[in-house]
Tab-separated table of C-alpha atoms in Angstrom:
chain	number	residue	atom	x	y	z
A	1	LYS	CA	6.370	21.401	-12.507
A	2	ALA	CA	9.310	21.166	-9.258
A	3	GLY	CA	11.406	18.964	-11.410
A	4	VAL	CA	11.030	15.171	-9.503
A	5	ARG	CA	11.245	12.418	-11.245
A	6	GLY	CA	8.298	10.444	-10.438
A	7	PHE	CA	7.092	11.577	-8.931
A	8	SER	CA	3.088	11.548	-9.502
A	9	SER	CA	0.294	13.068	-6.328
A	10	ARG	CA	-0.704	9.478	-7.472
A	11	ARG	CA	1.949	7.903	-5.766
A	12	VAL	CA	2.150	9.558	-2.805
A	13	ARG	CA	-1.080	8.967	-1.985
A	14	ALA	CA	-0.569	5.066	-3.034
A	15	THR	CA	2.547	5.307	-0.810
A	16	PHE	CA	0.944	6.993	2.466
A	17	ALA	CA	-2.382	4.205	1.717
A	18	HIS	CA	0.529	1.511	1.669
A	19	ILE	CA	2.359	2.543	4.698
A	20	TRP	CA	-1.137	2.986	6.306
A	21	LEU	CA	-2.063	0.086	6.313
A	22	LYS	CA	0.659	-1.812	6.413
A	23	ALA	CA	1.238	-0.719	10.055
A	24	GLY	CA	-2.694	-2.082	10.346
A	25	GLY	CA	-4.598	1.450	9.604
A	26	ASN	CA	-8.271	1.245	9.509
A	27	PRO	CA	-9.282	0.527	5.425
A	28	GLY	CA	-12.330	2.575	6.960
A	29	ASP	CA	-10.863	5.288	8.009
A	30	LEU	CA	-8.874	5.709	5.053
A	31	MET	CA	-11.085	6.049	2.507
A	32	ARG	CA	-11.904	8.806	5.437
A	33	VAL	CA	-8.519	10.709	4.702
A	34	LEU	CA	-8.275	9.970	2.055
A	35	GLY	CA	-11.546	10.983	1.085
A	36	LEU	CA	-12.265	8.581	-0.718
A	37	LYS	CA	-16.141	7.502	-1.858
A	38	ASN	CA	-15.721	3.095	-2.342
A	39	ARG	CA	-14.064	1.085	-1.612
A	40	LYS	CA	-13.002	0.299	-4.832
A	41	MET	CA	-8.951	2.351	-4.449
A	42	ILE	CA	-8.055	1.090	-0.718
A	43	ASP	CA	-8.726	-2.764	-1.909
A	44	ARG	CA	-6.069	-1.762	-4.794
A	45	TYR	CA	-4.554	-0.566	-2.164
A	46	ALA	CA	-4.976	-3.771	0.343
A	47	GLU	CA	-4.187	-5.794	-2.048
A	48	GLY	CA	-0.396	-4.635	-3.010
A	49	VAL	CA	0.027	-5.145	1.168
A	50	ALA	CA	-0.998	-8.155	1.026
A	51	GLU	CA	1.073	-8.913	-1.706
A	52	ASN	CA	4.644	-7.456	-0.433
A	53	ARG	CA	3.540	-8.587	2.871
A	54	SER	CA	2.791	-12.714	1.212
A	55	LEU	CA	6.622	-11.547	-0.896
A	56	GLU	CA	8.207	-10.468	2.517
A	57	ALA	CA	7.133	-13.411	4.468
A	58	ALA	CA	9.081	-16.519	1.813
A	59	ARG	CA	12.128	-14.063	1.698
A	60	ASP	CA	12.283	-14.512	5.633
A	61	ARG	CA	11.195	-17.644	5.497
A	62	PHE	CA	13.536	-18.274	3.592
A	63	VAL	CA	16.403	-16.370	4.385
A	64	GLY	CA	19.631	-18.877	5.713
A	65	HIS	CA	18.326	-21.962	3.903
A	66	GLY	CA	20.440	-21.864	1.010
A	67	VAL	CA	17.229	-20.087	-1.623
């Protein structure tokens, strides 16, 4: 409604969850903060964090090794 491109409440929730989990936040607490009834979305958010963590680890491992 404000005319901000790419903005959605879904994206805000996903970003919040990603930051929470990446910082080591408890998934159960996140579930309560977001008002979720089951772990389905938490598991999706956690999967995204794990994928990003893996990519960051790979990048960090190979920096300076000509890759």
